[in-house]
Amino acid sequence: MSQPHRRTVVVLAAGEGKRMKSALPKVLHPLLGRTLLGHVLAAAGPLRADRTVVVVGHGADQVRAHLAEVAPDATGVLQAEQLGTGHAVRIALDAVPDATGTVVVINGDVPLLRTGTVEALVAAHEGEGAAATVLAAEVPDPTGLGRIVRDAAGRLEQIVEERDATPAQRALREINAGIYAFDLARLRAALGKLSTDNDQGEEYLTDVFGLLFSAGEPVGVHVAADHVETLGCNDRVELAGLRGLLRDRVNEAWMRTGVTILDPATTWIDVTVSVGRDAVLDQNTQLRGATVVGAEAVVGPDVTLVDTVVGPAATVLRSHAVGAEVGPGASVGPYAYLRPAARLAEKAKVGTFVEVKNSDVGPGAKVPHLSYVGDATIGARANIGAATIFVNYDGVNKHRTVVGDGAFVGCDTNLIAPVEVGAGAYVAAGSALSQDVPPGALGVTRAPQRNIEGWVLRNRAGTVSARAAEQARAAAEGASDGSSSTSEGEAIHGGAEAV
């Protein structure tokens, strides 16, 4: 049984990305759930490399902090001066002096690269015993990209950067994708021979291929099946283009697993999201982060879910949720806002213009409209009337409210925490409760109503209200007079009939 190959992955992530015109390093720009660098690391992950080295430079501290989050086993190596890709790889290999076998070098800005393509490159390289193998692609427009130059027999002769290429070489459409596999020992030897005799005055890693070819070493080309995977990113226009391509790839993959996406052009799903079979995603839906949508759930239109779990057969309509849980068969929206730790149990309902934060809404419980629920526990089948406010903050601390199973809270109520409404209790509409309501009791805090007759005519004379009140009074007096005589006549007429 043959021994597995030892492998090292080197990711080049030191560039500033000037054309991005951003304080954020280029490789840290986000793209559907991962950074550009994160996508590259994810593609290389299944290679099971012994070491992963990321060359950092511009924004090194930011890139290292990101690595600590997404790839804590990777080693960040500083390229203080960006003197070329060859220089960057030499610095990376200096950090792993005991490494042997195959080294895979990947540019940090190719987020559409698939794992299968990297694995195929490495398999071809190791299978042929090559000193170096480059991933190439046939592209419609090679402008700005390095060209693959082959000899008469079709073998790789050299890789030429566009600014150093002849007119004939610039006409070539087979380009260097910036992804390579090398025999590590032969790479180390060739790196020491690189020169800076080129337009940029830098050490080009691609010159290694010419050196190896001239020395009679076997060098190879592996052509990617889909050139789109090799697309890099230099500015925000290209970033937007990559985002659209990745959206289409992700949406197609989910539809092929049994998810209905009604408008793929307006549906954006992060690569970190999970969606269950027979779920329906309506237009203008965004699923981000660690969001999970269960089987047969309906999400959208006009929904954004961030790190939110939606249970099977639940419905979320025109709403925004962050760090929330929506139980099986539950209903949210339209125009609801679920904040972190909002948890809806099975068949719970959170309706129109309701905000929920750090609260548990029990099975079958309802908060239908125009309410704020903060730091609360709402029992099973409880009903929270419109315009109810869970008053959880005293200016210093947050306090919790408990509403028991089957309780009924009337409209326009303030529940001033900490307070508890017992199981089966009622709260009269318009109340402001600061004391507990025992199970089965009615909590009322309304002041007795009193009407001050004639107040508007005395204090708001000449206003629209005063005129309306005067007209209503006159109409009432007239109706009273008419109804009195009519009643008498009807009584007499009725008496005659009775006789």
CSV table of C-alpha atoms in Angstrom, one decimal:
chain,number,residue,atom,x,y,z
A,1,MET,CA,0.0,0.0,0.0
A,2,SER,CA,1.5,3.3,-1.1
A,3,GLN,CA,2.1,6.0,1.5
A,4,PRO,CA,-0.1,9.2,1.2
A,5,HIS,CA,1.7,12.2,-0.3
A,6,ARG,CA,2.8,14.9,2.1
A,7,ARG,CA,1.3,18.3,1.1
A,8,THR,CA,1.7,22.0,2.0
A,9,VAL,CA,-0.7,24.7,0.9
A,10,VAL,CA,0.5,28.2,0.4
A,11,VAL,CA,-2.1,31.0,-0.1
A,12,LEU,CA,-0.9,34.4,-1.4
A,13,ALA,CA,-2.8,37.1,0.5
A,14,ALA,CA,-0.3,39.9,1.0
A,15,GLY,CA,-1.5,42.3,-1.8
A,16,GLU,CA,-3.1,45.6,-1.0
A,17,GLY,CA,-5.7,45.5,-3.8
A,18,LYS,CA,-5.4,49.2,-4.7
A,19,ARG,CA,-8.2,49.1,-7.2
A,20,MET,CA,-10.6,48.1,-4.5
A,21,LYS,CA,-10.1,51.5,-3.0
A,22,SER,CA,-10.8,50.2,0.5
A,23,ALA,CA,-9.3,50.3,4.0
A,24,LEU,CA,-10.2,46.6,4.1
A,25,PRO,CA,-7.6,44.2,2.7
A,26,LYS,CA,-8.8,42.8,-0.6
A,27,VAL,CA,-8.8,39.2,0.5
A,28,LEU,CA,-11.2,40.1,3.4
A,29,HIS,CA,-14.0,41.5,1.3
A,30,PRO,CA,-17.1,39.3,1.9
A,31,LEU,CA,-18.8,37.2,-0.7
A,32,LEU,CA,-21.9,35.1,0.3
A,33,GLY,CA,-20.9,34.0,3.7
A,34,ARG,CA,-17.1,33.9,3.4
A,35,THR,CA,-14.3,36.3,2.6
A,36,LEU,CA,-12.4,35.9,-0.6
A,37,LEU,CA,-9.7,34.3,1.5
A,38,GLY,CA,-12.2,32.1,3.3
A,39,HIS,CA,-13.5,30.7,0.0
A,40,VAL,CA,-10.0,29.8,-1.1
A,41,LEU,CA,-9.2,28.1,2.3
A,42,ALA,CA,-12.4,26.2,2.1
A,43,ALA,CA,-11.6,24.9,-1.4
A,44,ALA,CA,-8.2,23.8,-0.3
A,45,GLY,CA,-9.3,22.2,3.0
A,46,PRO,CA,-10.2,18.7,1.7
A,47,LEU,CA,-6.5,18.3,0.5
A,48,ARG,CA,-5.8,17.6,4.1
A,49,ALA,CA,-2.4,19.4,3.9
A,50,ASP,CA,0.1,18.9,6.6
A,51,ARG,CA,0.6,22.7,6.7
A,52,THR,CA,-1.3,25.7,5.4
A,53,VAL,CA,0.7,28.9,5.2
A,54,VAL,CA,-0.9,32.2,4.4
A,55,VAL,CA,1.4,35.0,3.2
A,56,VAL,CA,0.1,38.3,4.7
A,57,GLY,CA,1.2,41.8,4.0
A,58,HIS,CA,-1.2,44.7,3.6
A,59,GLY,CA,-3.5,44.7,6.6
A,60,ALA,CA,-1.5,41.9,8.2
A,61,ASP,CA,-3.1,42.2,11.6
A,62,GLN,CA,-6.6,42.1,10.2
A,63,VAL,CA,-5.9,39.1,8.0
A,64,ARG,CA,-4.2,37.2,10.9
A,65,ALA,CA,-7.3,38.0,13.1
A,66,HIS,CA,-9.5,36.6,10.4
A,67,LEU,CA,-7.4,33.5,10.1
A,68,ALA,CA,-7.7,32.9,13.8
A,69,GLU,CA,-11.5,32.7,13.3
A,70,VAL,CA,-11.8,30.7,10.1
A,71,ALA,CA,-8.6,28.7,9.9
A,72,PRO,CA,-6.9,28.6,13.3
A,73,ASP,CA,-4.5,25.9,12.2
A,74,ALA,CA,-3.1,28.0,9.4
A,75,THR,CA,0.2,29.9,9.8
A,76,GLY,CA,0.3,33.6,8.8
A,77,VAL,CA,3.7,34.6,7.4
A,78,LEU,CA,4.5,38.3,6.9
A,79,GLN,CA,5.8,39.6,3.6
A,80,ALA,CA,6.8,43.1,4.8
A,81,GLU,CA,7.7,44.2,1.3
A,82,GLN,CA,5.7,43.0,-1.6
A,83,LEU,CA,8.6,42.0,-3.9
A,84,GLY,CA,6.6,39.5,-6.1
A,85,THR,CA,5.0,36.1,-5.9
A,86,GLY,CA,8.2,34.3,-6.0
A,87,HIS,CA,9.5,36.2,-3.0
A,88,ALA,CA,6.2,35.5,-1.2
A,89,VAL,CA,6.5,31.8,-1.8
A,90,ARG,CA,10.1,31.7,-0.7
A,91,ILE,CA,9.1,33.4,2.6
A,92,ALA,CA,6.3,30.9,3.1
A,93,LEU,CA,8.6,27.9,2.6
A,94,ASP,CA,11.2,29.4,5.0
A,95,ALA,CA,8.5,29.1,7.7
A,96,VAL,CA,8.2,25.3,7.0
A,97,PRO,CA,11.8,24.1,6.5
A,98,ASP,CA,10.9,20.5,7.2
A,99,ALA,CA,8.1,20.4,4.6
A,100,THR,CA,8.4,17.8,1.8
A,101,GLY,CA,6.3,16.4,-1.0
A,102,THR,CA,3.8,18.6,-2.9
A,103,VAL,CA,3.3,22.3,-2.3
A,104,VAL,CA,0.0,23.8,-3.7
A,105,VAL,CA,0.1,27.6,-4.2
A,106,ILE,CA,-3.1,29.5,-4.6
A,107,ASN,CA,-3.9,33.2,-5.1
A,108,GLY,CA,-6.1,34.5,-2.3
A,109,ASP,CA,-8.7,36.1,-4.6
A,110,VAL,CA,-10.2,33.2,-6.5
A,111,PRO,CA,-13.4,32.6,-4.5
A,112,LEU,CA,-15.2,30.5,-7.2
A,113,LEU,CA,-12.5,27.8,-7.2
A,114,ARG,CA,-14.0,24.4,-6.5
A,115,THR,CA,-12.4,21.7,-4.3
A,116,GLY,CA,-12.7,19.2,-7.1
A,117,THR,CA,-10.6,21.4,-9.4
A,118,VAL,CA,-7.8,21.7,-6.9
A,119,GLU,CA,-7.9,18.0,-6.2
A,120,ALA,CA,-7.7,17.2,-10.0
A,121,LEU,CA,-4.7,19.6,-10.4
A,122,VAL,CA,-2.8,17.9,-7.5
A,123,ALA,CA,-3.7,14.4,-8.8
A,124,ALA,CA,-2.5,15.2,-12.3
A,125,HIS,CA,0.7,16.7,-10.9
A,126,GLU,CA,1.5,13.8,-8.5
A,127,GLY,CA,0.4,11.2,-11.0
A,128,GLU,CA,2.8,12.4,-13.7
A,129,GLY,CA,5.7,13.0,-11.3
A,130,ALA,CA,5.9,16.6,-12.5
A,131,ALA,CA,8.3,19.2,-11.1
A,132,ALA,CA,5.6,21.8,-11.5
A,133,THR,CA,2.0,21.9,-12.8
A,134,VAL,CA,0.0,25.1,-13.5
A,135,LEU,CA,-3.8,25.3,-13.6
A,136,ALA,CA,-4.8,26.9,-16.9
A,137,ALA,CA,-8.1,28.0,-18.4
A,138,GLU,CA,-9.3,29.0,-21.9
A,139,VAL,CA,-11.0,32.4,-21.5
A,140,PRO,CA,-13.0,34.6,-23.9
A,141,ASP,CA,-11.0,37.7,-22.9
A,142,PRO,CA,-7.5,37.2,-21.6
A,143,THR,CA,-6.8,40.9,-21.0
A,144,GLY,CA,-4.6,41.5,-18.0
A,145,LEU,CA,-3.9,37.9,-17.4
A,146,GLY,CA,-0.7,35.8,-17.7
A,147,ARG,CA,-0.5,33.6,-20.8
A,148,ILE,CA,0.4,30.0,-21.1
A,149,VAL,CA,3.1,29.6,-23.8
A,150,ARG,CA,3.5,26.1,-25.2
A,151,ASP,CA,6.2,24.7,-27.5
A,152,ALA,CA,5.6,23.1,-30.9
A,153,ALA,CA,4.8,19.8,-29.2
A,154,GLY,CA,2.1,21.4,-27.0
A,155,ARG,CA,4.3,21.2,-23.8
A,156,LEU,CA,4.4,24.2,-21.4
A,157,GLU,CA,7.4,26.3,-22.2
A,158,GLN,CA,6.8,29.4,-20.0
A,159,ILE,CA,4.2,31.6,-18.4
A,160,VAL,CA,4.4,35.2,-19.5
A,161,GLU,CA,2.8,38.2,-17.7
A,162,GLU,CA,0.8,40.3,-20.0
A,163,ARG,CA,3.0,43.4,-19.6
A,164,ASP,CA,6.0,41.3,-20.5
A,165,ALA,CA,4.3,39.5,-23.4
A,166,THR,CA,4.9,39.9,-27.1
A,167,PRO,CA,2.0,40.8,-29.4
A,168,ALA,CA,1.8,37.1,-30.5
A,169,GLN,CA,1.7,35.9,-26.9
A,170,ARG,CA,-1.0,38.4,-26.0
A,171,ALA,CA,-3.2,36.9,-28.7
A,172,LEU,CA,-3.2,33.6,-26.7
A,173,ARG,CA,-6.4,32.9,-24.8
A,174,GLU,CA,-5.0,30.1,-22.5
A,175,ILE,CA,-4.3,31.9,-19.3
A,176,ASN,CA,-2.6,31.2,-16.0
A,177,ALA,CA,-5.2,30.8,-13.2
A,178,GLY,CA,-2.7,31.6,-10.5
A,179,ILE,CA,-2.9,28.1,-8.9
A,180,TYR,CA,0.0,25.7,-9.0
A,181,ALA,CA,1.4,22.4,-7.7
A,182,PHE,CA,5.1,21.9,-7.2
A,183,ASP,CA,7.5,19.3,-6.1
A,184,LEU,CA,8.8,21.1,-3.0
A,185,ALA,CA,12.4,20.3,-3.3
A,186,ARG,CA,12.7,21.3,-6.9
A,187,LEU,CA,10.7,24.5,-6.2
A,188,ARG,CA,13.1,25.5,-3.4
A,189,ALA,CA,16.0,25.2,-5.8
A,190,ALA,CA,14.4,27.2,-8.6
A,191,LEU,CA,13.2,30.0,-6.3
A,192,GLY,CA,16.9,30.8,-5.5
A,193,LYS,CA,17.5,31.5,-9.2
A,194,LEU,CA,14.7,34.0,-9.8
A,195,SER,CA,15.6,37.4,-11.1
A,196,THR,CA,13.8,40.8,-11.1
A,197,ASP,CA,14.5,41.4,-14.8
A,198,ASN,CA,10.9,42.3,-15.8
A,199,ASP,CA,8.6,45.2,-16.2
A,200,GLN,CA,7.7,45.3,-12.5
A,201,GLY,CA,11.1,44.5,-11.1
A,202,GLU,CA,9.7,41.7,-9.0
A,203,GLU,CA,10.4,38.0,-8.5
A,204,TYR,CA,7.7,36.2,-10.5
A,205,LEU,CA,6.7,32.7,-9.3
A,206,THR,CA,5.7,31.9,-12.9
A,207,ASP,CA,9.4,32.2,-14.0
A,208,VAL,CA,10.0,29.0,-12.1
A,209,PHE,CA,8.3,27.1,-15.0
A,210,GLY,CA,10.7,28.5,-17.5
A,211,LEU,CA,13.7,27.6,-15.4
A,212,LEU,CA,12.5,24.1,-14.8
A,213,PHE,CA,11.6,23.6,-18.5
A,214,SER,CA,15.1,24.9,-19.5
A,215,ALA,CA,16.7,22.4,-17.1
A,216,GLY,CA,14.8,19.5,-18.6
A,217,GLU,CA,12.5,19.1,-15.7
A,218,PRO,CA,8.9,17.8,-16.4
A,219,VAL,CA,6.4,20.7,-16.2
A,220,GLY,CA,2.7,20.3,-16.9
A,221,VAL,CA,-0.5,22.1,-17.6
A,222,HIS,CA,-3.9,21.1,-16.1
A,223,VAL,CA,-6.8,22.9,-17.8
A,224,ALA,CA,-9.8,23.7,-15.7
A,225,ALA,CA,-13.1,22.4,-17.0
A,226,ASP,CA,-14.8,25.7,-16.3
A,227,HIS,CA,-12.9,28.9,-16.7
A,228,VAL,CA,-15.3,30.8,-14.4
A,229,GLU,CA,-13.7,29.0,-11.4
A,230,THR,CA,-10.4,30.8,-12.1
A,231,LEU,CA,-11.8,34.3,-12.1
A,232,GLY,CA,-10.0,36.7,-9.7
A,233,CYS,CA,-11.1,40.0,-8.2
A,234,ASN,CA,-9.3,43.3,-8.6
A,235,ASP,CA,-12.0,45.9,-8.0
A,236,ARG,CA,-15.6,46.2,-6.7
A,237,VAL,CA,-17.1,45.8,-10.1
A,238,GLU,CA,-15.4,42.4,-10.5
A,239,LEU,CA,-16.4,41.5,-6.9
A,240,ALA,CA,-20.1,42.2,-7.8
A,241,GLY,CA,-19.7,40.0,-10.9
A,242,LEU,CA,-18.3,37.2,-8.8
A,243,ARG,CA,-21.1,37.6,-6.3
A,244,GLY,CA,-23.7,37.2,-9.0
A,245,LEU,CA,-22.0,34.1,-10.4
A,246,LEU,CA,-21.7,32.5,-7.0
A,247,ARG,CA,-25.4,33.3,-6.3
A,248,ASP,CA,-26.4,31.5,-9.4
A,249,ARG,CA,-24.2,28.5,-8.6
A,250,VAL,CA,-25.6,28.2,-5.0
A,251,ASN,CA,-29.2,28.7,-6.1
A,252,GLU,CA,-28.9,26.0,-8.8
A,253,ALA,CA,-27.4,23.6,-6.4
A,254,TRP,CA,-30.3,24.0,-3.9
A,255,MET,CA,-33.0,23.8,-6.6
A,256,ARG,CA,-31.5,20.5,-7.7
A,257,THR,CA,-31.8,19.1,-4.1
A,258,GLY,CA,-35.6,19.9,-4.1
A,259,VAL,CA,-35.8,23.5,-2.9
A,260,THR,CA,-38.2,25.8,-4.7
A,261,ILE,CA,-36.7,29.2,-5.5
A,262,LEU,CA,-39.4,31.4,-7.1
A,263,ASP,CA,-37.0,34.1,-8.3
A,264,PRO,CA,-33.4,33.1,-8.3
A,265,ALA,CA,-32.2,36.5,-9.5
A,266,THR,CA,-33.4,38.1,-6.2
A,267,THR,CA,-32.6,35.2,-3.9
A,268,TRP,CA,-29.2,35.3,-2.1
A,269,ILE,CA,-28.1,32.3,-0.1
A,270,ASP,CA,-24.7,32.3,1.7
A,271,VAL,CA,-22.6,29.2,1.2
A,272,THR,CA,-22.9,28.5,4.9
A,273,VAL,CA,-26.7,28.2,4.9
A,274,SER,CA,-28.7,25.0,4.9
A,275,VAL,CA,-32.1,24.6,3.3
A,276,GLY,CA,-34.5,21.6,3.6
A,277,ARG,CA,-36.3,19.7,0.9
A,278,ASP,CA,-39.5,21.2,-0.4
A,279,ALA,CA,-38.8,24.5,1.3
A,280,VAL,CA,-40.1,27.5,-0.8
A,281,LEU,CA,-38.0,30.7,-1.1
A,282,ASP,CA,-39.9,33.6,-2.5
A,283,GLN,CA,-38.4,36.7,-4.2
A,284,ASN,CA,-36.1,39.2,-2.4
A,285,THR,CA,-35.0,36.6,0.2
A,286,GLN,CA,-31.6,36.7,1.8
A,287,LEU,CA,-30.3,33.8,3.9
A,288,ARG,CA,-27.1,34.6,5.6
A,289,GLY,CA,-24.5,33.2,8.0
A,290,ALA,CA,-25.5,30.0,9.8
A,291,THR,CA,-29.2,30.1,8.9
A,292,VAL,CA,-31.1,26.9,8.6
A,293,VAL,CA,-34.4,26.6,6.8
A,294,GLY,CA,-36.4,23.4,7.5
A,295,ALA,CA,-38.3,21.2,5.1
A,296,GLU,CA,-41.5,22.6,3.7
A,297,ALA,CA,-40.9,26.0,5.3
A,298,VAL,CA,-42.0,29.1,3.3
A,299,VAL,CA,-39.6,32.1,3.5
A,300,GLY,CA,-40.3,35.3,1.7
A,301,PRO,CA,-41.0,37.4,-0.1
A,302,ASP,CA,-38.9,40.3,1.2
A,303,VAL,CA,-37.2,38.4,4.1
A,304,THR,CA,-33.7,38.6,5.5
A,305,LEU,CA,-32.6,35.9,7.9
A,306,VAL,CA,-29.2,36.0,9.6
A,307,ASP,CA,-28.0,33.1,11.8
A,308,THR,CA,-31.6,32.1,12.2
A,309,VAL,CA,-33.2,28.6,12.4
A,310,VAL,CA,-36.6,28.2,10.7
A,311,GLY,CA,-38.4,24.9,11.6
A,312,PRO,CA,-40.2,22.6,9.2
A,313,ALA,CA,-43.4,24.0,7.7
A,314,ALA,CA,-42.9,27.4,9.3
A,315,THR,CA,-43.7,30.6,7.5
A,316,VAL,CA,-41.7,33.8,7.5
A,317,LEU,CA,-43.2,36.7,5.5
A,318,ARG,CA,-41.7,40.2,4.9
A,319,SER,CA,-39.6,40.1,8.1
A,320,HIS,CA,-36.1,40.4,9.4
A,321,ALA,CA,-34.5,38.0,11.9
A,322,VAL,CA,-31.1,37.8,13.5
A,323,GLY,CA,-30.0,35.0,15.8
A,324,ALA,CA,-33.6,33.8,16.2
A,325,GLU,CA,-35.4,30.4,16.3
A,326,VAL,CA,-38.7,29.9,14.5
A,327,GLY,CA,-40.3,26.6,15.6
A,328,PRO,CA,-42.1,24.0,13.4
A,329,GLY,CA,-45.3,25.4,11.9
A,330,ALA,CA,-44.8,28.8,13.4
A,331,SER,CA,-45.7,32.0,11.6
A,332,VAL,CA,-43.8,35.3,11.4
A,333,GLY,CA,-44.8,38.5,9.8
A,334,PRO,CA,-45.4,40.4,7.8
A,335,TYR,CA,-43.1,43.2,9.0
A,336,ALA,CA,-41.9,41.5,12.1
A,337,TYR,CA,-38.4,41.9,13.6
A,338,LEU,CA,-36.9,38.9,15.5
A,339,ARG,CA,-33.8,39.9,17.4
A,340,PRO,CA,-31.1,37.6,19.0
A,341,ALA,CA,-32.5,34.9,21.2
A,342,ALA,CA,-36.1,35.3,20.0
A,343,ARG,CA,-37.4,31.8,20.2
A,344,LEU,CA,-40.8,30.8,18.8
A,345,ALA,CA,-42.1,27.3,19.7
A,346,GLU,CA,-44.2,25.1,17.6
A,347,LYS,CA,-47.1,26.9,15.9
A,348,ALA,CA,-46.4,30.1,17.7
A,349,LYS,CA,-47.4,33.3,15.9
A,350,VAL,CA,-45.6,36.7,15.7
A,351,GLY,CA,-47.5,39.0,13.5
A,352,THR,CA,-47.4,42.5,11.9
A,353,PHE,CA,-45.1,45.1,13.3
A,354,VAL,CA,-44.0,43.0,16.3
A,355,GLU,CA,-40.5,43.0,17.7
A,356,VAL,CA,-39.2,40.1,19.8
A,357,LYS,CA,-35.9,40.0,21.6
A,358,ASN,CA,-34.5,37.5,24.1
A,359,SER,CA,-37.9,35.9,24.6
A,360,ASP,CA,-39.6,32.5,24.5
A,361,VAL,CA,-43.0,32.4,22.8
A,362,GLY,CA,-44.6,29.2,23.8
A,363,PRO,CA,-46.4,26.6,21.6
A,364,GLY,CA,-49.5,28.0,20.0
A,365,ALA,CA,-49.0,31.4,21.6
A,366,LYS,CA,-49.9,34.5,19.7
A,367,VAL,CA,-48.5,38.0,19.5
A,368,PRO,CA,-50.5,39.2,16.4
A,369,HIS,CA,-49.6,42.8,16.0
A,370,LEU,CA,-48.0,46.1,17.0
A,371,SER,CA,-46.2,44.9,20.1
A,372,TYR,CA,-42.7,44.8,21.7
A,373,VAL,CA,-41.7,41.6,23.5
A,374,GLY,CA,-38.4,41.9,25.3
A,375,ASP,CA,-36.9,39.6,27.9
A,376,ALA,CA,-40.0,37.5,28.3
A,377,THR,CA,-41.4,34.0,28.6
A,378,ILE,CA,-44.9,33.6,27.1
A,379,GLY,CA,-46.6,30.3,27.9
A,380,ALA,CA,-48.4,27.9,25.6
A,381,ARG,CA,-51.6,29.2,23.9
A,382,ALA,CA,-51.3,32.7,25.5
A,383,ASN,CA,-52.6,35.6,23.6
A,384,ILE,CA,-50.9,39.0,23.6
A,385,GLY,CA,-53.2,41.8,22.4
A,386,ALA,CA,-52.2,44.6,20.0
A,387,ALA,CA,-49.9,47.4,21.2
A,388,THR,CA,-48.7,45.5,24.3
A,389,ILE,CA,-45.3,46.5,25.6
A,390,PHE,CA,-43.1,44.3,27.7
A,391,VAL,CA,-41.3,47.1,29.6
A,392,ASN,CA,-38.0,45.4,30.3
A,393,TYR,CA,-35.5,48.2,30.9
A,394,ASP,CA,-35.3,50.4,33.9
A,395,GLY,CA,-32.5,52.5,32.6
A,396,VAL,CA,-29.8,50.4,34.2
A,397,ASN,CA,-30.9,46.7,34.1
A,398,LYS,CA,-33.1,44.5,32.0
A,399,HIS,CA,-35.8,42.5,33.8
A,400,ARG,CA,-38.0,39.6,32.7
A,401,THR,CA,-41.7,39.2,32.4
A,402,VAL,CA,-43.5,35.8,32.5
A,403,VAL,CA,-46.9,35.2,31.0
A,404,GLY,CA,-48.5,31.9,31.9
A,405,ASP,CA,-50.1,29.2,29.7
A,406,GLY,CA,-53.5,30.3,28.3
A,407,ALA,CA,-53.2,33.8,29.7
A,408,PHE,CA,-55.0,36.7,27.8
A,409,VAL,CA,-53.4,40.1,27.7
A,410,GLY,CA,-55.7,42.8,26.4
A,411,CYS,CA,-54.7,45.5,23.9
A,412,ASP,CA,-52.6,48.6,24.8
A,413,THR,CA,-51.1,47.0,27.9
A,414,ASN,CA,-47.8,47.7,29.6
A,415,LEU,CA,-46.2,44.8,31.5
A,416,ILE,CA,-43.6,46.5,33.7
A,417,ALA,CA,-40.9,43.9,34.5
A,418,PRO,CA,-40.3,42.1,36.7
A,419,VAL,CA,-43.9,40.9,36.7
A,420,GLU,CA,-45.8,37.7,36.2
A,421,VAL,CA,-49.2,37.0,34.7
A,422,GLY,CA,-50.4,33.7,35.9
A,423,ALA,CA,-51.7,30.8,33.9
A,424,GLY,CA,-55.2,31.5,32.6
A,425,ALA,CA,-55.2,35.1,33.9
A,426,TYR,CA,-56.6,38.0,32.0
A,427,VAL,CA,-55.3,41.6,31.8
A,428,ALA,CA,-57.8,44.3,31.0
A,429,ALA,CA,-57.0,46.4,27.9
A,430,GLY,CA,-55.2,49.7,28.7
A,431,SER,CA,-53.6,48.4,31.9
A,432,ALA,CA,-50.1,49.1,33.1
A,433,LEU,CA,-49.1,46.2,35.4
A,434,SER,CA,-46.3,46.3,37.9
A,435,GLN,CA,-47.6,43.6,40.2
A,436,ASP,CA,-48.2,39.9,39.6
A,437,VAL,CA,-51.6,38.7,38.5
A,438,PRO,CA,-52.5,35.3,40.1
A,439,PRO,CA,-53.6,32.4,37.9
A,440,GLY,CA,-57.2,32.9,36.7
A,441,ALA,CA,-57.5,36.5,38.0
A,442,LEU,CA,-58.2,39.7,36.1
A,443,GLY,CA,-55.6,42.4,36.3
A,444,VAL,CA,-56.9,45.9,35.9
A,445,THR,CA,-55.1,49.2,36.5
A,446,ARG,CA,-57.3,51.6,34.5
A,447,ALA,CA,-58.5,54.8,36.3
A,448,PRO,CA,-62.3,55.3,36.4
A,449,GLN,CA,-63.4,57.2,33.3
A,450,ARG,CA,-65.1,60.6,33.8
A,451,ASN,CA,-66.6,62.9,31.1
A,452,ILE,CA,-66.6,66.7,31.5
A,453,GLU,CA,-69.6,67.9,29.5
A,454,GLY,CA,-69.2,71.0,27.4
A,455,TRP,CA,-65.4,71.2,27.8
A,456,VAL,CA,-64.7,71.5,24.0
A,457,LEU,CA,-67.2,74.3,23.5
A,458,ARG,CA,-65.9,76.2,26.5
A,459,ASN,CA,-62.2,75.7,25.8
A,460,ARG,CA,-61.8,75.2,22.1
A,461,ALA,CA,-64.4,77.5,20.6
A,462,GLY,CA,-64.1,78.1,16.9
A,463,THR,CA,-62.2,74.9,16.1
A,464,VAL,CA,-63.3,72.1,13.9
A,465,SER,CA,-63.9,70.0,17.0
A,466,ALA,CA,-66.1,72.6,18.5
A,467,ARG,CA,-68.2,73.0,15.3
A,468,ALA,CA,-68.6,69.2,15.0
A,469,ALA,CA,-69.6,69.0,18.7
A,470,GLU,CA,-72.2,71.8,18.2
A,471,GLN,CA,-73.6,70.1,15.1
A,472,ALA,CA,-73.8,66.7,16.9
A,473,ARG,CA,-75.6,68.3,19.9
A,474,ALA,CA,-78.1,70.1,17.7
A,475,ALA,CA,-78.7,66.8,15.8
A,476,ALA,CA,-79.2,64.9,19.0
A,477,GLU,CA,-81.7,67.5,20.4
A,478,GLY,CA,-83.6,67.4,17.1
A,479,ALA,CA,-83.7,63.7,17.0
A,480,SER,CA,-84.8,63.6,20.6
A,481,ASP,CA,-87.8,65.9,19.9
A,482,GLY,CA,-88.8,64.0,16.8
A,483,SER,CA,-88.5,60.6,18.3
A,484,SER,CA,-90.6,61.7,21.3
A,485,SER,CA,-93.6,62.8,19.1
A,486,THR,CA,-93.2,59.8,16.8
A,487,SER,CA,-93.1,57.4,19.8
A,488,GLU,CA,-96.4,58.9,21.1
A,489,GLY,CA,-98.1,58.6,17.7
A,490,GLU,CA,-96.8,55.1,17.3
A,491,ALA,CA,-98.1,54.2,20.7
A,492,ILE,CA,-101.5,55.5,20.0
A,493,HIS,CA,-101.6,53.9,16.6
A,494,GLY,CA,-100.4,50.6,18.1
A,495,GLY,CA,-103.1,50.9,20.8
A,496,ALA,CA,-105.8,51.3,18.2
A,497,GLU,CA,-104.7,48.3,16.4
A,498,ALA,CA,-104.6,46.4,19.7
A,499,VAL,CA,-108.2,47.3,20.3
